[in-house]
PDB file of C-alpha atoms in Angstrom:
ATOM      1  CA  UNK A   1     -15.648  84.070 -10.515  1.00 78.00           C
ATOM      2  CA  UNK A   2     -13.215  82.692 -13.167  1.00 93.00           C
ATOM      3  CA  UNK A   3     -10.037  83.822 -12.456  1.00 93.00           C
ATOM      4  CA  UNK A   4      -8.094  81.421 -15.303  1.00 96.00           C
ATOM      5  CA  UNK A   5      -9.339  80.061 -18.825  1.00 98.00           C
ATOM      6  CA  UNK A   6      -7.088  77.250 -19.840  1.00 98.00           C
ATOM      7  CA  UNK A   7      -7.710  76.764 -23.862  1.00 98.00           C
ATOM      8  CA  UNK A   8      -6.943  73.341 -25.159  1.00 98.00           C
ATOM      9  CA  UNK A   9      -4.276  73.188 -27.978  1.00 97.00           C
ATOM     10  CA  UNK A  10      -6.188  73.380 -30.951  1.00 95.00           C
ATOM     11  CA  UNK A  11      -7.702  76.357 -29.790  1.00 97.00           C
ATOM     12  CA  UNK A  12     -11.796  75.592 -28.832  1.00 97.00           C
ATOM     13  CA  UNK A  13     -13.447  72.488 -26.884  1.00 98.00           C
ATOM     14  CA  UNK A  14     -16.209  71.989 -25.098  1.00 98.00           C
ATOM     15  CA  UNK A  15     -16.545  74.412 -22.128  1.00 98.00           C
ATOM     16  CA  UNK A  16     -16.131  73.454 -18.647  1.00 98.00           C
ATOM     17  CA  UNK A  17     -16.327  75.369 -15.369  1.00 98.00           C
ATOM     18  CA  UNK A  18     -13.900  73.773 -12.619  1.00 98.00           C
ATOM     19  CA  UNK A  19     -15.020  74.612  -9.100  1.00 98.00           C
ATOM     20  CA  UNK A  20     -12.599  73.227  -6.073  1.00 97.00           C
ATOM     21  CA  UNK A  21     -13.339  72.115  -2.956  1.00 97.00           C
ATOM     22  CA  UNK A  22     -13.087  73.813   0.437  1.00 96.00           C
ATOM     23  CA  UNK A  23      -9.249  74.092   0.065  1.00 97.00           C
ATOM     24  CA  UNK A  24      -9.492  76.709  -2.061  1.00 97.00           C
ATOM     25  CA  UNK A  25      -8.112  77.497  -5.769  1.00 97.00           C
ATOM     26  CA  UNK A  26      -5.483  75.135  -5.207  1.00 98.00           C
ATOM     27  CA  UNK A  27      -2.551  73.327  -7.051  1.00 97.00           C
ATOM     28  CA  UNK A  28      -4.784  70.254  -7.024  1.00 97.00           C
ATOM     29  CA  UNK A  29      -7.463  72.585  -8.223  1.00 97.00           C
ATOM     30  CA  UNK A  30      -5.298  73.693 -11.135  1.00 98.00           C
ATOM     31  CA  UNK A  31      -3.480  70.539 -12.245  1.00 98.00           C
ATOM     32  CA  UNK A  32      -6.930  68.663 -12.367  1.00 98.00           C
ATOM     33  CA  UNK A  33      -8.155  71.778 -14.609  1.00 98.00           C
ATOM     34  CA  UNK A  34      -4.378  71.509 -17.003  1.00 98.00           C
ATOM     35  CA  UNK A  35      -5.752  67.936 -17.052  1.00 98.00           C
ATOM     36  CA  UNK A  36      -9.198  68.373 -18.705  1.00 98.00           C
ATOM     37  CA  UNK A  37      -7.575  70.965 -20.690  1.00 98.00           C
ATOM     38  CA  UNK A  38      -5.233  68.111 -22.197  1.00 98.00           C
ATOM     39  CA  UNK A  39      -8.299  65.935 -22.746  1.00 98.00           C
ATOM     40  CA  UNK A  40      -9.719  68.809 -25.528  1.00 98.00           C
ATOM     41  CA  UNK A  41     -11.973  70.703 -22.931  1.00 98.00           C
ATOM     42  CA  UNK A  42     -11.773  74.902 -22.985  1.00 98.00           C
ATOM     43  CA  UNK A  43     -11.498  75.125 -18.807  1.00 98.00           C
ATOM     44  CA  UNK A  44     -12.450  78.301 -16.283  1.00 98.00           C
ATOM     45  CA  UNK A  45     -11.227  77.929 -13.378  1.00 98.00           C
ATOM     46  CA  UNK A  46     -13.638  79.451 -10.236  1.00 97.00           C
ATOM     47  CA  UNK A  47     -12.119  81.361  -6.932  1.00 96.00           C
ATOM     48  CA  UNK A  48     -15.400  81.197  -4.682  1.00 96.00           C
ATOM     49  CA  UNK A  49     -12.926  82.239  -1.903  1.00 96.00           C
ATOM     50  CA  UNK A  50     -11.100  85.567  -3.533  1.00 93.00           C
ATOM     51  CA  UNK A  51      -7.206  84.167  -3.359  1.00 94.00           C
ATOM     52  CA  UNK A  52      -7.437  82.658   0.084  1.00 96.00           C
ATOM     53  CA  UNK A  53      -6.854  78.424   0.439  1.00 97.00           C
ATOM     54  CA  UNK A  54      -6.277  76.104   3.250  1.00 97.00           C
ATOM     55  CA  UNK A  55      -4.203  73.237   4.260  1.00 96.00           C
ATOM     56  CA  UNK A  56      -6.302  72.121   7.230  1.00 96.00           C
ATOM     57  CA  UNK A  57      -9.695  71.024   8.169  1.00 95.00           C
ATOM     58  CA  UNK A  58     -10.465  73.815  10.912  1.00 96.00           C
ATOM     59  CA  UNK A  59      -8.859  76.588   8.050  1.00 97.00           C
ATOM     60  CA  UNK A  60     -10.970  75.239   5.318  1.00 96.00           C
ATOM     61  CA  UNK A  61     -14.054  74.931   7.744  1.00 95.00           C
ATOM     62  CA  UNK A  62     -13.648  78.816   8.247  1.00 96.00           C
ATOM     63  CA  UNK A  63     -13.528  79.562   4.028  1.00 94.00           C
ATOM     64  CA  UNK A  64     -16.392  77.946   3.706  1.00 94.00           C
ATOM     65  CA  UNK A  65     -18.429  79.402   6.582  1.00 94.00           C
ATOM     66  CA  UNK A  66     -17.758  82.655   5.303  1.00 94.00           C
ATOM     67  CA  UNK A  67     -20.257  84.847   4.125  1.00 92.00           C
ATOM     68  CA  UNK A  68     -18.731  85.660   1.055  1.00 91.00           C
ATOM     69  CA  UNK A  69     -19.867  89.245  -0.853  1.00 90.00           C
ATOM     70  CA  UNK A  70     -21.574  87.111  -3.307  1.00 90.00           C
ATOM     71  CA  UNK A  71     -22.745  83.892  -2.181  1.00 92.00           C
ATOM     72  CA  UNK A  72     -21.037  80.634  -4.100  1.00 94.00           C
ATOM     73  CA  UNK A  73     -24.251  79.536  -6.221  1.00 94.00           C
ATOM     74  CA  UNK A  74     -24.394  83.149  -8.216  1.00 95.00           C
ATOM     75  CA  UNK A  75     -20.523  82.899  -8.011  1.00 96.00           C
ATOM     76  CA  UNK A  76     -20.772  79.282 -10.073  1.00 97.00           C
ATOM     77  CA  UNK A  77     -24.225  80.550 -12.283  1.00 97.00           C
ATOM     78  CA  UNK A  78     -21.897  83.729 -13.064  1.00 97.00           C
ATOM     79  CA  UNK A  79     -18.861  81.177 -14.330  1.00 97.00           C
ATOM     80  CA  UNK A  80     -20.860  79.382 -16.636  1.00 98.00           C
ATOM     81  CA  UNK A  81     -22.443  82.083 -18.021  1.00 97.00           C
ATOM     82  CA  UNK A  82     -19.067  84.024 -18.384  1.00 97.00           C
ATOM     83  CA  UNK A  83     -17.226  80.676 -20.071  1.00 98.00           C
ATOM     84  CA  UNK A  84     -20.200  80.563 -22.814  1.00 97.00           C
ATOM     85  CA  UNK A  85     -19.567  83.119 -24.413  1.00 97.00           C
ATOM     86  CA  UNK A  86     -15.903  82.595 -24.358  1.00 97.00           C
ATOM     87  CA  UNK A  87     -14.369  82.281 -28.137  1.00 97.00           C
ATOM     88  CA  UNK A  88     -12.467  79.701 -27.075  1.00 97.00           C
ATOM     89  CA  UNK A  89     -15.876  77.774 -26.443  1.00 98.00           C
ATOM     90  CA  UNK A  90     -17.775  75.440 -28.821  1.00 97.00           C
ATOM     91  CA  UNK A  91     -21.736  75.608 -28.686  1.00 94.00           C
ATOM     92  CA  UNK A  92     -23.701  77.600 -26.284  1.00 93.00           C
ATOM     93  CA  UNK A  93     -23.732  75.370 -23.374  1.00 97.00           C
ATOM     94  CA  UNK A  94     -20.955  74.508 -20.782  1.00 98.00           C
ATOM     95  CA  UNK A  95     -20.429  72.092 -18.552  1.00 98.00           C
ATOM     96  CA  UNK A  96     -18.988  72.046 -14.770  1.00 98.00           C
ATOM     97  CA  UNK A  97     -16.767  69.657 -12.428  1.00 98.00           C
ATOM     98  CA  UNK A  98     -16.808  70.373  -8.679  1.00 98.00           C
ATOM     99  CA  UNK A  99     -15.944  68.696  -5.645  1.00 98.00           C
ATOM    100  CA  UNK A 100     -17.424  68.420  -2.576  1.00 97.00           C
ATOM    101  CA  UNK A 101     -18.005  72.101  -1.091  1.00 96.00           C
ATOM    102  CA  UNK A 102     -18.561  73.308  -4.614  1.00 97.00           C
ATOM    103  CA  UNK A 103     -20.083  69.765  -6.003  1.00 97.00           C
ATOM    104  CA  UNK A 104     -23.108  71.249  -3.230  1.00 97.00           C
ATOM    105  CA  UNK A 105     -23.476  73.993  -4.998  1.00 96.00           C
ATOM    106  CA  UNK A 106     -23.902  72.787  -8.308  1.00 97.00           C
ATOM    107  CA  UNK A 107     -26.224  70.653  -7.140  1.00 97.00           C
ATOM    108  CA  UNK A 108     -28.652  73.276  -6.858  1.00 95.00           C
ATOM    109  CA  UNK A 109     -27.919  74.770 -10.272  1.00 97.00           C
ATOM    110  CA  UNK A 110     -29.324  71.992 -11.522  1.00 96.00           C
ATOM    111  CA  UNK A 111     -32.692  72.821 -10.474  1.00 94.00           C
ATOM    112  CA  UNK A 112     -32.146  75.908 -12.288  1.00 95.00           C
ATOM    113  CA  UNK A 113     -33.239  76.716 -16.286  1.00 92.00           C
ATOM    114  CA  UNK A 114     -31.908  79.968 -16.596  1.00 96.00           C
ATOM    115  CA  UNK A 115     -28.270  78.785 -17.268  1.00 97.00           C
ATOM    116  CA  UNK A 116     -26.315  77.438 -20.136  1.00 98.00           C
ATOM    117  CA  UNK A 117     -25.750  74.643 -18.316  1.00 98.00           C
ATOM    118  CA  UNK A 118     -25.513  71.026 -20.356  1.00 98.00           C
ATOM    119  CA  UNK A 119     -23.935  68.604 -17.346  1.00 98.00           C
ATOM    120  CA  UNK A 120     -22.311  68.152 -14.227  1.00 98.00           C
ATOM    121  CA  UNK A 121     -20.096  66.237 -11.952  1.00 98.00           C
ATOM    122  CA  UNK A 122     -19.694  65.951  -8.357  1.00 98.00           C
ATOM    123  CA  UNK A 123     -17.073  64.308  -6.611  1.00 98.00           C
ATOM    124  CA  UNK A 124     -18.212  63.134  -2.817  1.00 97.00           C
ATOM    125  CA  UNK A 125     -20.979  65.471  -1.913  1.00 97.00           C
ATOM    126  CA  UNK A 126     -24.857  64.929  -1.756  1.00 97.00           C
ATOM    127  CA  UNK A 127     -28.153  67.410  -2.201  1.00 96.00           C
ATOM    128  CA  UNK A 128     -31.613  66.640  -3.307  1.00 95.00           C
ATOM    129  CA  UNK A 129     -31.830  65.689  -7.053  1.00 95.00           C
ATOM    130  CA  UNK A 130     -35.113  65.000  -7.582  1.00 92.00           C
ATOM    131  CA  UNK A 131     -35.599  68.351  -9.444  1.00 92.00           C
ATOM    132  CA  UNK A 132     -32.143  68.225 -11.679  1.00 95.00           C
ATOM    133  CA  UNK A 133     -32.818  69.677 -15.427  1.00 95.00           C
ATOM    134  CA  UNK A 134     -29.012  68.402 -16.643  1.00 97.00           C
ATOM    135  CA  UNK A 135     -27.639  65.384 -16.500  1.00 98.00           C
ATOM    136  CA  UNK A 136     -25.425  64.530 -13.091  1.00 98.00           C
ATOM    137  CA  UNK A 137     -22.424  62.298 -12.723  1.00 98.00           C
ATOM    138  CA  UNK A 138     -21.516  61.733  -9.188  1.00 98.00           C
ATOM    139  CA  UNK A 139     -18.318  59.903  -7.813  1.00 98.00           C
ATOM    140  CA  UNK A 140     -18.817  58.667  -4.500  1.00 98.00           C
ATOM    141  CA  UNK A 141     -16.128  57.366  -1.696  1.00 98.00           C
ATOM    142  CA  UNK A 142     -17.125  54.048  -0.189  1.00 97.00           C
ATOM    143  CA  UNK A 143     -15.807  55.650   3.409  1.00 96.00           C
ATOM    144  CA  UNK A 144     -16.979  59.096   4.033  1.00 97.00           C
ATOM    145  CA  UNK A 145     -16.663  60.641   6.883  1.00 95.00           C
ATOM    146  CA  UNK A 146     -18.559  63.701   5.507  1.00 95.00           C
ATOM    147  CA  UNK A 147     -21.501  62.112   3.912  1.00 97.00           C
ATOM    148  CA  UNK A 148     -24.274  59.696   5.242  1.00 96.00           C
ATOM    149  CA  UNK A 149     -24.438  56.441   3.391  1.00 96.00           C
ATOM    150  CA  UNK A 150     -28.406  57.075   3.620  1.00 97.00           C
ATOM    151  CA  UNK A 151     -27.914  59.888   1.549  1.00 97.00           C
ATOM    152  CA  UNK A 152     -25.387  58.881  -0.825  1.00 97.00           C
ATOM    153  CA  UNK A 153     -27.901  55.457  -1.825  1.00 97.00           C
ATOM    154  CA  UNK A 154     -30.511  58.386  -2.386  1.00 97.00           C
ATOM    155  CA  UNK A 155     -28.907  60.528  -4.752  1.00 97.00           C
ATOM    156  CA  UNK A 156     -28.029  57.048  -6.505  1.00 97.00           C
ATOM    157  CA  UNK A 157     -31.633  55.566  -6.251  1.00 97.00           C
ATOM    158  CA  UNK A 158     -32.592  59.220  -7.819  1.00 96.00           C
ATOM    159  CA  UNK A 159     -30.148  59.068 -11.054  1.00 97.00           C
ATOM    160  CA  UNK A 160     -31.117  55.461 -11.369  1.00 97.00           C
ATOM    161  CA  UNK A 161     -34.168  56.942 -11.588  1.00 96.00           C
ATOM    162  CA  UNK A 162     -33.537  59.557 -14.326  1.00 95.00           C
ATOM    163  CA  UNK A 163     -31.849  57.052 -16.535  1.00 96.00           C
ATOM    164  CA  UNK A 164     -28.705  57.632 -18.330  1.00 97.00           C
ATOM    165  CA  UNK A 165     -26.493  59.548 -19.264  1.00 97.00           C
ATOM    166  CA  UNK A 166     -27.123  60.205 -15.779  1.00 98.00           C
ATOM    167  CA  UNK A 167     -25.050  57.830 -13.315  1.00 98.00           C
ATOM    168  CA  UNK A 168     -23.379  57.678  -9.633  1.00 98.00           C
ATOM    169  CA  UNK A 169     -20.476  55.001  -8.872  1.00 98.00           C
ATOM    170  CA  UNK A 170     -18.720  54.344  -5.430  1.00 98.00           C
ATOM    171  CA  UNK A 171     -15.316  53.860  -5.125  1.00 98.00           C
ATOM    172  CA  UNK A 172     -14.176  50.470  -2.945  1.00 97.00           C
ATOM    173  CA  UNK A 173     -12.048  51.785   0.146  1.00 97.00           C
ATOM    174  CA  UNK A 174     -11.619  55.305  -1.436  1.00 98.00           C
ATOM    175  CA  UNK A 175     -12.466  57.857   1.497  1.00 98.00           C
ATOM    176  CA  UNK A 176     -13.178  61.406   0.873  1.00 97.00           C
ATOM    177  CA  UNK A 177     -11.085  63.885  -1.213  1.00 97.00           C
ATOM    178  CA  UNK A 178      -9.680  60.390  -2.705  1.00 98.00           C
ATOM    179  CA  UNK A 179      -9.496  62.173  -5.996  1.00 98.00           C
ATOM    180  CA  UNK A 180      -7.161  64.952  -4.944  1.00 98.00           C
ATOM    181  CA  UNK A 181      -3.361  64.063  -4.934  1.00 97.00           C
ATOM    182  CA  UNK A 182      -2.591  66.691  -1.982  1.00 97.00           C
ATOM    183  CA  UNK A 183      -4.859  65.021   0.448  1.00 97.00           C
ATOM    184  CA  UNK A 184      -3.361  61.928   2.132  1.00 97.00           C
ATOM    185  CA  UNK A 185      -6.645  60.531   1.695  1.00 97.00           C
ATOM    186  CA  UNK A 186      -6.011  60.266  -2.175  1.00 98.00           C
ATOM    187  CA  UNK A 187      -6.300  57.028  -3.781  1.00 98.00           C
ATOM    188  CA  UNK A 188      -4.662  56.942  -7.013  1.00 98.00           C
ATOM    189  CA  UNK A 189      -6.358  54.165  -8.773  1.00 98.00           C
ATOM    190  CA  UNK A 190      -9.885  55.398  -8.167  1.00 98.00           C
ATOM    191  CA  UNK A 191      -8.660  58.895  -9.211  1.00 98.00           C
ATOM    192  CA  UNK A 192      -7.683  57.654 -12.772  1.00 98.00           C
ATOM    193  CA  UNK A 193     -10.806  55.587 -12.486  1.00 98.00           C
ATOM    194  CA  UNK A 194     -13.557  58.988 -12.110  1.00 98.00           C
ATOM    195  CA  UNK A 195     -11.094  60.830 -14.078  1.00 98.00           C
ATOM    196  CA  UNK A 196     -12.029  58.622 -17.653  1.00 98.00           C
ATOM    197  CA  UNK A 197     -14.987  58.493 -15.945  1.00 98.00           C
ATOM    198  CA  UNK A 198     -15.586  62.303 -16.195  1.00 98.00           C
ATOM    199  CA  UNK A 199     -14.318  62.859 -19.170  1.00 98.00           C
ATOM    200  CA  UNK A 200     -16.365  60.146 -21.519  1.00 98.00           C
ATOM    201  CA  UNK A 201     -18.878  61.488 -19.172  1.00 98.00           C
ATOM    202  CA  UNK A 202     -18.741  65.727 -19.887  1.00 98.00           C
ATOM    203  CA  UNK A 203     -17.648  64.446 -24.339  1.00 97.00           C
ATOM    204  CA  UNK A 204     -21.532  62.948 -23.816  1.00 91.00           C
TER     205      UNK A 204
END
């Protein structure tokens, strides 16, 4: 659920969900949320994991095998649907940024109509696509541990597909969780890179 709306100065922007990764509601979580804030965007930030985060692989692994009250999809369809009616919202549609564990998720909210949904944007994860009804931006790392390279050319042959807006890119040398600044994996320069990316990306 969203625990935190951060409202850009002027008062109203576009409304985005941010969903984290299997960390957790992190500091990485937040600061990338202050940072679409700054960039005009009206920001919830999502909890899937009630308070608890993780620093490790094996901790994180257990968060996200958990069988959480209410499963993280209706957690994420809940979010949007909570940020669009927010004042602090313009239109009736929002938008949502998630990353990997969570970038899943919203993967299958695509499928869904019943959602004022307008786009999304995953960082390193994969799901079928073939069914999306929003437009999908998806940042891929060229080494991923976590993803096959099978299915990473398939969700790109898919948005190919779909045409723009929708688009994937891949990231020379960046490995997985390169866009968060806590991970030693992080690689600045593709960070910034996805980061404009994102954000030309979500103003449409």
């Amino acid at each position: 659920m969203i625990v935190d709306v951060l409202v850009p100065h002027r008062g109203k922007g576009k409304g985005v969900v941010l969903a984290h990764a299997w960390w957790g509601l992190n500091q990485a979580s937040r600061d990338y949320g202050a940072a679409l804030m700054r960039e005009g965007f009206t920001v919830g930030l999502v909890d899937l994991f009630e308070g608890e985060t993780a620093t490790s692989i094996e901790d994180a692994e257990a968060l996200s095998d958990t069988d959480w009250p209410v499963p993280p999809d209706e957690q994420l369809a809940a979010a949007l649907r909570e940020l669009a009616k927010s004042p602090a919202v313009e239109g009736k549609m929002v938008s949502a940024v998630g990353f990997s564990y969570s970038g899943y998720h919203l993967f299958g909210l695509a499928k869904r109509d019943d959602l004022p949904l307008d786009r999304i944007v995953v960082h390193y994860a994969t799901r079928d696509v073939s069914r999306a009804k929003v437009p999908l931006l998806v940042h891929f790392a060229e080494i991923d541990a976590f993803e096959s390279a099978e299915d990473m050319r398939e969700v790109a042959a898919r948005l190919v597909t779909a045409g723009p807006p929708n688009a994937s890119f891949t990231y020379p040398g960046s490995k997985h969780w390169f866009a968060e600044p806590d991970r030693p994996e992080y690689d600045a320069d593709a960070a910034r890179l996805a980061f404009g990316r994102t954000v030309a990306f979500l103003r449409g």
